Coordinates of N, CA and C in Angstrom, one line a residue:
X142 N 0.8 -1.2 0.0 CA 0.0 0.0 0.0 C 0.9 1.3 0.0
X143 N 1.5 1.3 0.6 CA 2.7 2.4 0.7 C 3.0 2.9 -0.9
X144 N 3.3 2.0 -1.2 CA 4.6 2.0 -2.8 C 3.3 2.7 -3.3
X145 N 2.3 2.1 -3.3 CA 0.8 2.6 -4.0 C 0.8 4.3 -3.6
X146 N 0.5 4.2 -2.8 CA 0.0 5.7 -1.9 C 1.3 6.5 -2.5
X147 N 2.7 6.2 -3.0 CA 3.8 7.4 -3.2 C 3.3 7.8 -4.5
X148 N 3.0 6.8 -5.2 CA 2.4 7.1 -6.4 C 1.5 7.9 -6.8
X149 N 0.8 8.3 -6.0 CA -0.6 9.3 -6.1 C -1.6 8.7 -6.0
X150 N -2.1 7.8 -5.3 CA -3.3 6.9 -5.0 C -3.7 7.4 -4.1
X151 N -4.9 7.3 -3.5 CA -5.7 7.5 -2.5 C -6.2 6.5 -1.9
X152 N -6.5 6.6 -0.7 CA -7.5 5.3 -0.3 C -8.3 6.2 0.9
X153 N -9.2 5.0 1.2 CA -10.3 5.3 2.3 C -10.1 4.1 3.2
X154 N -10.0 4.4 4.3 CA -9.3 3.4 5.4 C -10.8 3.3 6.1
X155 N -11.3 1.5 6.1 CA -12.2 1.1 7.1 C -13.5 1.0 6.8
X156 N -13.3 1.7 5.0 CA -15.0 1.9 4.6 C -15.5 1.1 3.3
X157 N -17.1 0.6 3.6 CA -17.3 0.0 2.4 C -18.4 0.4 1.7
X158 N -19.0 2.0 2.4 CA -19.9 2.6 1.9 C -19.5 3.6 0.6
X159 N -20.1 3.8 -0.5 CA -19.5 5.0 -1.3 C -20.6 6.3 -1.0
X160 N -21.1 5.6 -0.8 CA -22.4 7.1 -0.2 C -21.5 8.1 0.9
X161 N -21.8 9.5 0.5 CA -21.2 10.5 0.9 C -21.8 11.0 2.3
X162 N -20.9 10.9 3.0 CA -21.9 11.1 5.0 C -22.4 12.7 5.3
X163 N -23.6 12.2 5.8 CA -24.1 13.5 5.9 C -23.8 14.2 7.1
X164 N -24.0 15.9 7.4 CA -23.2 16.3 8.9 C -23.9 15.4 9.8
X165 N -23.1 15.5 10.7 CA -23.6 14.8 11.7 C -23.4 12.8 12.0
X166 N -22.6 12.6 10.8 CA -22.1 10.9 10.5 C -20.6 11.3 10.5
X167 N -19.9 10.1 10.6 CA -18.4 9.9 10.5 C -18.0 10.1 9.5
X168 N -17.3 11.2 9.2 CA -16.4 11.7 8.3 C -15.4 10.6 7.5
X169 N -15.4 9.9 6.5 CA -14.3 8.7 6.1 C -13.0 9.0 6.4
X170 N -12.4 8.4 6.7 CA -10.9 8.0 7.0 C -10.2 7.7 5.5
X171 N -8.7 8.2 5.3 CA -8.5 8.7 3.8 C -7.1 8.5 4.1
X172 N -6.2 8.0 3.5 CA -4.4 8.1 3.5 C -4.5 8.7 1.8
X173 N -3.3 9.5 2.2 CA -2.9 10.4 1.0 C -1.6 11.0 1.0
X174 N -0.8 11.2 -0.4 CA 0.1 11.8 -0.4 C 0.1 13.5 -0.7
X175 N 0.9 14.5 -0.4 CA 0.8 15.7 -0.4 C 1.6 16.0 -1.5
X176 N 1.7 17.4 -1.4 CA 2.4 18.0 -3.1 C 4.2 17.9 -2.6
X177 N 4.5 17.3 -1.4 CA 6.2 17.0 -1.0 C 5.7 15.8 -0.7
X178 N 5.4 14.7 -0.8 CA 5.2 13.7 -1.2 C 5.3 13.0 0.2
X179 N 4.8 13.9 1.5 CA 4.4 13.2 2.5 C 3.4 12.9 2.8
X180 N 3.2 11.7 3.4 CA 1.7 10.6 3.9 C 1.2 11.6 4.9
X181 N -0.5 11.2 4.3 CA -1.1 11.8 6.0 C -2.2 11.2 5.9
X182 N -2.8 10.9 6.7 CA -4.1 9.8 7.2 C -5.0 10.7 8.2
X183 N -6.3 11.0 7.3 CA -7.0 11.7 8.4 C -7.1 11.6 9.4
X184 N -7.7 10.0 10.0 CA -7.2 9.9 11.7 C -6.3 10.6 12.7
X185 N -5.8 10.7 12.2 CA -4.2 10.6 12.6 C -4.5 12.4 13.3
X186 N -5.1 12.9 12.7 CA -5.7 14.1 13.2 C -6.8 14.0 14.7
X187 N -7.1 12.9 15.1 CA -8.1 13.2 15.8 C -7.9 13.9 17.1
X188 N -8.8 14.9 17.7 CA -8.7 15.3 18.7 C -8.6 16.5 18.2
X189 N -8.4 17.0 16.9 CA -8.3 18.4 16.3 C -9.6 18.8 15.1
X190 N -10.0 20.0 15.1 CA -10.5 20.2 14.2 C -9.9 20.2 12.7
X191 N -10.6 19.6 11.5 CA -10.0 19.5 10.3 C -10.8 19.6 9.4
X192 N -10.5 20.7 9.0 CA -11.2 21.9 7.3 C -10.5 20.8 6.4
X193 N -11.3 20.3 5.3 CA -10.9 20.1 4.0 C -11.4 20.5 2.6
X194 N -10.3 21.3 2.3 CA -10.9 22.4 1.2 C -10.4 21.8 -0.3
X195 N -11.3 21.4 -1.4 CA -11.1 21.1 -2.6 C -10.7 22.2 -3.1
X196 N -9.5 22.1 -4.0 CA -9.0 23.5 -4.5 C -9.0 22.8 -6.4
X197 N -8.5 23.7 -7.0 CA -8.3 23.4 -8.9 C -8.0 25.0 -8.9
X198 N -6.6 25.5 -9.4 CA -6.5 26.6 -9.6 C -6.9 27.4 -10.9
X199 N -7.3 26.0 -11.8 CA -8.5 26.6 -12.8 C -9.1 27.2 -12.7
X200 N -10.0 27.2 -11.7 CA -11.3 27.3 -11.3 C -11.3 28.7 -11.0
X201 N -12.4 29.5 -11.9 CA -12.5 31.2 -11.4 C -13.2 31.1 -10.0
X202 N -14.0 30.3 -9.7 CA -14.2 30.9 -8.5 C -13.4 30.2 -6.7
X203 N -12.2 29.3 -7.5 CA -11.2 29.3 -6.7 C -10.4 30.6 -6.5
X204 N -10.1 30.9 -7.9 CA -8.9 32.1 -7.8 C -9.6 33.6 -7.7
X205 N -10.9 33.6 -7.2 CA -11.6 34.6 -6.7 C -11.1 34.7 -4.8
X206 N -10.9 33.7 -4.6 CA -10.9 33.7 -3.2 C -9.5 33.4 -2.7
X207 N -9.0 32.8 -3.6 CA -7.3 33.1 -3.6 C -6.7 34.0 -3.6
X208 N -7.2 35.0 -4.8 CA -6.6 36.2 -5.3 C -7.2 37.1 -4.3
X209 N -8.4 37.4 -4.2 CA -8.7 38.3 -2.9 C -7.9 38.3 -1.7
X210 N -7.6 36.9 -1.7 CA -6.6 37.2 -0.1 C -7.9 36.2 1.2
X211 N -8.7 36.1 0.3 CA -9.5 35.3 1.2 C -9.3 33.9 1.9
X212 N -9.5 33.0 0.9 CA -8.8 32.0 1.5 C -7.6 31.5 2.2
X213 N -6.5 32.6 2.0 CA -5.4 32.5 2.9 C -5.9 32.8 4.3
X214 N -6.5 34.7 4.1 CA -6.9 34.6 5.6 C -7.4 33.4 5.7
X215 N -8.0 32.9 5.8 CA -9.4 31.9 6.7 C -8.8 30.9 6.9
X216 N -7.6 30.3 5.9 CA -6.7 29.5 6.3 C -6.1 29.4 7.6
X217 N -5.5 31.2 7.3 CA -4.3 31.5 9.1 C -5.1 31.3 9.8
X218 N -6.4 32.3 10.1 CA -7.4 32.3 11.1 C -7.9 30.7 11.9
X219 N -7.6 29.9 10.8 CA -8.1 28.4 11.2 C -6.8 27.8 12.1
X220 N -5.6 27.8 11.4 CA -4.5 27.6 11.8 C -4.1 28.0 12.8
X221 N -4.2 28.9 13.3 CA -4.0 29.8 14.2 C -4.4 29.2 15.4
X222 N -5.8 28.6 15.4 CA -6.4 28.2 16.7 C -6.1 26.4 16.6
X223 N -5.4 26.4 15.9 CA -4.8 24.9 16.0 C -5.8 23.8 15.0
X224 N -6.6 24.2 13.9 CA -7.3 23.4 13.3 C -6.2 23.0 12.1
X225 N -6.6 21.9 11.7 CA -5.7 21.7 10.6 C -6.4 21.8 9.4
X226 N -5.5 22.4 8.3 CA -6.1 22.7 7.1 C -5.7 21.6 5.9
X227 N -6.4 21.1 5.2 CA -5.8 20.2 4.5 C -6.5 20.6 2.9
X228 N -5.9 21.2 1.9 CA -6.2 21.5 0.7 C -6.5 20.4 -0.1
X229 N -7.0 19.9 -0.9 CA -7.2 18.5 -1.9 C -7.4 19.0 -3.1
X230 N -6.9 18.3 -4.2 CA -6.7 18.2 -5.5 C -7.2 16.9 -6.2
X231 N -8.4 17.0 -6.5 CA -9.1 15.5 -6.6 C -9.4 15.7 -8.4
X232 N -8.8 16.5 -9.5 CA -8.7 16.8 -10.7 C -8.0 15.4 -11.5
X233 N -8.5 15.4 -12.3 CA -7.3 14.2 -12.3 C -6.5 14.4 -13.7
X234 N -5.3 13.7 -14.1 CA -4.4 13.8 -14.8 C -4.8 14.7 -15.7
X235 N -5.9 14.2 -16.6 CA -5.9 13.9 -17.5 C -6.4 15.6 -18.3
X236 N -6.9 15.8 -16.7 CA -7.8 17.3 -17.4 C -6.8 18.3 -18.0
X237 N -7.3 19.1 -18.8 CA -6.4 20.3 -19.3 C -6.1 21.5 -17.9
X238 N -6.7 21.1 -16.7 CA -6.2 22.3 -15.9 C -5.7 21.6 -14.8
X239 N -4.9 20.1 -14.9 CA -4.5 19.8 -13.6 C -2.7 20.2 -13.8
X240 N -2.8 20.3 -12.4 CA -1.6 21.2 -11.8 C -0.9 20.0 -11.5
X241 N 0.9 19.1 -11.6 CA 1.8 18.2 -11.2 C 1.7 19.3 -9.6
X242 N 2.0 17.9 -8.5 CA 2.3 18.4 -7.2 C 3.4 19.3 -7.2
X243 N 4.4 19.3 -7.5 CA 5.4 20.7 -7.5 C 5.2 22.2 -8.1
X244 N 4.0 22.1 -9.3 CA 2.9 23.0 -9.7 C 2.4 23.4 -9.0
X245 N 1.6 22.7 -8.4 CA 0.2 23.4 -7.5 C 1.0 24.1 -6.2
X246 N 2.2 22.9 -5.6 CA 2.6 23.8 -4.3 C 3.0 25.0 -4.6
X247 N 3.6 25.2 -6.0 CA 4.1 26.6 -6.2 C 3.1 27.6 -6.4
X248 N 2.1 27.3 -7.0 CA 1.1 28.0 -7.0 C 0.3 28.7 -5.5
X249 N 0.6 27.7 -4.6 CA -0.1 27.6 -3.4 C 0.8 29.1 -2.9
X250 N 2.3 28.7 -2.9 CA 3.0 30.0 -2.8 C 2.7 31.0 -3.0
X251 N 2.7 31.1 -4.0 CA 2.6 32.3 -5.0 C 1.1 33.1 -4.1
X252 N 0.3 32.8 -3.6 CA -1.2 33.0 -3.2 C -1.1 33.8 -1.8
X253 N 0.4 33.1 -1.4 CA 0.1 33.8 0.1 C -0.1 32.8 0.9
X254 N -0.5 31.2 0.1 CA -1.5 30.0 1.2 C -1.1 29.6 2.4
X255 N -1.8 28.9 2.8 CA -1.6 28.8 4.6 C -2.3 27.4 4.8
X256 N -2.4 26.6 4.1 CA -2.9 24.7 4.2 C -1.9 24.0 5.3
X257 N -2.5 23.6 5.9 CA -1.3 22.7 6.6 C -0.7 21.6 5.9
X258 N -1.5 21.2 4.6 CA -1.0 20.3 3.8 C -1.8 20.6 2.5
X259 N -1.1 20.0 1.2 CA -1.5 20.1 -0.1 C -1.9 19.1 -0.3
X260 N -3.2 18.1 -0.4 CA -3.2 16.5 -0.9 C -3.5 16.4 -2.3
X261 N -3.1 15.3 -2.7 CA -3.4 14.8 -4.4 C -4.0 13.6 -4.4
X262 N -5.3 14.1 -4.5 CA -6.6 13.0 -4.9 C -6.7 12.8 -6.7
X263 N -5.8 12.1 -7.4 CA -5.7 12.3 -8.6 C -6.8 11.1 -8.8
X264 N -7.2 10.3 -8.1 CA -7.9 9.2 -8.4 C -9.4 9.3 -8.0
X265 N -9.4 10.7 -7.0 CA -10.4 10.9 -6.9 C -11.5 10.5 -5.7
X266 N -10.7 9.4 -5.3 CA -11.2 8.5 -4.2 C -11.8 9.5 -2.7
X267 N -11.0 10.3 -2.4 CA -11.6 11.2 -1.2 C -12.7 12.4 -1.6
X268 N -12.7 12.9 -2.6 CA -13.5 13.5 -3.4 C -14.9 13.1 -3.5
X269 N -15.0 11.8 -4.0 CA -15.8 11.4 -4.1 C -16.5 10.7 -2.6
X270 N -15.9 10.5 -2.0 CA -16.0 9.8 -0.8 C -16.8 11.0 0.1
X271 N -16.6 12.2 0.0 CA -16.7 13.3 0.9 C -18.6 14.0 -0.2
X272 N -18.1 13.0 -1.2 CA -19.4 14.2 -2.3 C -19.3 15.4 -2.5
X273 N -17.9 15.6 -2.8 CA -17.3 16.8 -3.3 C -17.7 16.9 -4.7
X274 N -18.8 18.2 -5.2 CA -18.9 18.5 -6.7 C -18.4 19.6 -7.1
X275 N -18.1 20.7 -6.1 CA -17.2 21.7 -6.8 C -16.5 22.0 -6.4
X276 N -15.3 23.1 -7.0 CA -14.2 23.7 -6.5 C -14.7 24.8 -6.3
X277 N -14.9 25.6 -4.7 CA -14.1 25.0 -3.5 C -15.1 24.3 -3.4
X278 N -15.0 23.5 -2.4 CA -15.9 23.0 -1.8 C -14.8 22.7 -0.1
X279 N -16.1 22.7 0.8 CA -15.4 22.8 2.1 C -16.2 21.9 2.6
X280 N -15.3 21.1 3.9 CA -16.0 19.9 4.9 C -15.0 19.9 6.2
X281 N -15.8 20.3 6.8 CA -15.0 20.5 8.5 C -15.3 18.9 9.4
X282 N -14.6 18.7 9.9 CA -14.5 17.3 10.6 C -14.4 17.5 11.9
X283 N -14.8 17.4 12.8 CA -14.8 17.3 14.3 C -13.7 16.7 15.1
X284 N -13.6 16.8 16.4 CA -12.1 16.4 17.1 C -12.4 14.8 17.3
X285 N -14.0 14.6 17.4 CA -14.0 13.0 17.6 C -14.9 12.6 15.8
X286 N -14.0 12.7 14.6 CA -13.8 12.1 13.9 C -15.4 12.6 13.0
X287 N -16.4 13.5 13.6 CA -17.8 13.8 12.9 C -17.5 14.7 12.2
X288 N -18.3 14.4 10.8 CA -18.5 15.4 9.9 C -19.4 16.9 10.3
X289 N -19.0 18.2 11.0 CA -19.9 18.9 11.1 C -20.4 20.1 10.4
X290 N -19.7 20.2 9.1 CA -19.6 21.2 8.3 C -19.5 20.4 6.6
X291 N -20.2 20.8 5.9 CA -20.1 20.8 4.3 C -20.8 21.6 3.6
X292 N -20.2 21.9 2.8 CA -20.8 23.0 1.6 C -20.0 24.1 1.1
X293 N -20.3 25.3 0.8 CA -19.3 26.2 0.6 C -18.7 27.1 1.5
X294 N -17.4 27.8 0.7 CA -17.1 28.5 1.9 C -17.3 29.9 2.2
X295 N -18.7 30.7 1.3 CA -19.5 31.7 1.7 C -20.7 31.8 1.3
X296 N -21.1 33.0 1.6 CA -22.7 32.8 1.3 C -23.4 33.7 0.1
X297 N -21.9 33.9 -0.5 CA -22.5 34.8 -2.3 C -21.6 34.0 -3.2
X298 N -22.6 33.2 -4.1 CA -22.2 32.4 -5.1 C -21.9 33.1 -6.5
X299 N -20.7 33.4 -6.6 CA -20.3 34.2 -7.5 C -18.8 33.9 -8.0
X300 N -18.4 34.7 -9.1 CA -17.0 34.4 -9.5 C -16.2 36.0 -9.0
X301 N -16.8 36.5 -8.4 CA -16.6 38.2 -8.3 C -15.7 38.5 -6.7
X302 N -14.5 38.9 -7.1 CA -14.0 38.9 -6.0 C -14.9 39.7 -4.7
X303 N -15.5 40.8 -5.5 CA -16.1 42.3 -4.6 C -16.8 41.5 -3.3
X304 N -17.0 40.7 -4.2 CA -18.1 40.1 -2.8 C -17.8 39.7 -1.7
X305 N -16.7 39.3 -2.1 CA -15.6 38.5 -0.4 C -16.5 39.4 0.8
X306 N -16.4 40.6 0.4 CA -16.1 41.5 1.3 C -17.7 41.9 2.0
X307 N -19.2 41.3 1.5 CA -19.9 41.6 1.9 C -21.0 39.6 2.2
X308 N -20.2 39.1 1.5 CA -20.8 37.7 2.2 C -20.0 37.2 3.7
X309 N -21.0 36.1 4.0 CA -20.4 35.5 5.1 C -19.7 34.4 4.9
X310 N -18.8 34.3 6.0 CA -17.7 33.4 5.3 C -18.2 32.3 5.9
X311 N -18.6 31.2 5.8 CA -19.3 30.0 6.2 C -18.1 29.2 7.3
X312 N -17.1 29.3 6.6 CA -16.3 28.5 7.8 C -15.7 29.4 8.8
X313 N -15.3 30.7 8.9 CA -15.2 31.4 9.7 C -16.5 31.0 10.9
X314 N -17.1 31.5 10.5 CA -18.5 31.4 11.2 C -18.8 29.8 11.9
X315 N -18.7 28.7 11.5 CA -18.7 27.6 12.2 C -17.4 27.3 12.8
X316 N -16.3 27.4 12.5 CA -15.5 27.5 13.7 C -15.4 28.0 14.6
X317 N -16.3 29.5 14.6 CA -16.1 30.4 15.4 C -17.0 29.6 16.5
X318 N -18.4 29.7 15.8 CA -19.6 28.9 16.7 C -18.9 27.5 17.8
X319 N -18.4 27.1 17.0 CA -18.2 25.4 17.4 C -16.7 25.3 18.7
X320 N -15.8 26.5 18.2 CA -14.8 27.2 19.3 C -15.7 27.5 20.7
X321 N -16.7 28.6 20.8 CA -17.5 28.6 21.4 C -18.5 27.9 22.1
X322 N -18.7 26.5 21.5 CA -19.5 25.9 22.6 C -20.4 26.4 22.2
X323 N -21.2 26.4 21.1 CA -22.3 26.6 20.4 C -22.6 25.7 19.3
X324 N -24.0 25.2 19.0 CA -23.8 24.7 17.3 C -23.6 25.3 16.3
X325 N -23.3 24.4 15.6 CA -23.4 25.2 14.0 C -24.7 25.8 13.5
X326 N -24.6 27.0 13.3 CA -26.0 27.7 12.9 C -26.0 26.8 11.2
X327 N -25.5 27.1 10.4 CA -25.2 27.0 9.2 C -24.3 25.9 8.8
X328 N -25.1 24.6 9.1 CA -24.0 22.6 8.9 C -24.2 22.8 7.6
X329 N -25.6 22.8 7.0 CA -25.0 22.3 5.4 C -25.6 23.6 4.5
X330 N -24.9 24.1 3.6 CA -24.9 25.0 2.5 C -24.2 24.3 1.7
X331 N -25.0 24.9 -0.2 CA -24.9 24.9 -1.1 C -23.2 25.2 -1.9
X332 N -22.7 24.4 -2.2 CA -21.5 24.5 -2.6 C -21.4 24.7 -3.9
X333 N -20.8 25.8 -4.4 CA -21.3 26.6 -5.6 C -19.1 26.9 -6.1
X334 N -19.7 26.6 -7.4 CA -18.0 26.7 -8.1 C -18.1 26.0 -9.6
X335 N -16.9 25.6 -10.1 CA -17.1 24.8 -11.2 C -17.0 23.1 -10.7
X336 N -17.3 22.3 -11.5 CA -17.3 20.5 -11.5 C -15.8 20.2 -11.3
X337 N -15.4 19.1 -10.2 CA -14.5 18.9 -10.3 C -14.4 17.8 -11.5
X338 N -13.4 17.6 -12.1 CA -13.1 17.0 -13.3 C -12.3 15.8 -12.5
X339 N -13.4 14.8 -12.2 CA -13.0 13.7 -12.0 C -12.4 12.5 -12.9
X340 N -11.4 11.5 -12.7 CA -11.1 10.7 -13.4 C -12.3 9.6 -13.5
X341 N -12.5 9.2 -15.2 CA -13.6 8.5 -15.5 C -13.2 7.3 -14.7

């Protein structure tokens, strides 16, 4: 499995459902390599909060929230309080806008980004597993392993940067809530972007 996983493979550790969990169910367990070609196993996080954010730098309404400066903040902001960020790249080869891992991490540079890690789902497997259909798409995971967040990461579905600045930022807002000892006002919203270009 290893030799597999250096290669760009993904897996889902422990599951035999393909149906994507809804908030409030166990978030799948996932080994993956990153864009420096280190292993990380969702588990392995437990006890911490963990944002996973579908990125494709194709994508205008990725580089709306890139380029604004948005998603870096919201990145630190997360980071900051000790949540882990984990970026995903679930595009696969074959498309005309996928980025090689030493691509995309440069790209990630270039942005200002703040991921705690870059993963490469080229197969698709956690993507699909999560019911990830657009770039971005966001899914927050709980310290005991629950899905408590999915959808997007604000509340104006647009390609327009302008707007950063008068929507709500959806995961701001549920971390903040969920830091607090409050629920999530806002578990599931509409995740709005372009199709991730999965391998057939």
């Amino acid at each position: 499995m290893a030799a597999a996983v250096a290669l760009g493979a993904t897996f889902l550790v422990g599951t035999t459902a393909f149906a994507a969990p809804s908030v409030g169910q166990q978030a799948p367990d996932f080994i993956a390599v990153d864009t420096r070609g280190q292993q990380h196993k969702l588990s392995d996080f437990a006890g911490k909060f963990v944002v996973l954010e579908w990125t494709n730098p194709g994508c205008p309404f990725v580089r709306k929230h890139y380029g604004s400066g948005n998603m870096a903040a919201t990145q630190k902001s997360a980071t900051s309080k000790g949540v882990v960020w984990l970026s995903i790249s679930s595009t696969e080869r074959a498309a005309s806008d996928y980025l090689k891992p030493a691509a995309l991490d440069s790209w990630m540079k270039e942005q200002g980004a703040a991921p705690s890690a870059v993963l490469m789902d080229e197969d698709g497997a956690i993507g699909q597993a999560y019911g990830a259909r657009t770039t971005p798409h966001i899914s927050i995971v709980d310290p005991t392993g629950m899905l408590v967040y999915a959808g997007a990461i604000d509340s104006i579905a647009s390609s327009r940067p302008d707007d950063v600045k008068t929507a709500t930022n959806y995961v701001n807002q549920a971390l903040g809530e969920a830091f607090g000892g409050k629920p999530i006002s806002a578990a599931t919203t509409r995740a709005y972007g372009n199709s991730i270009r999965y391998k057939a």
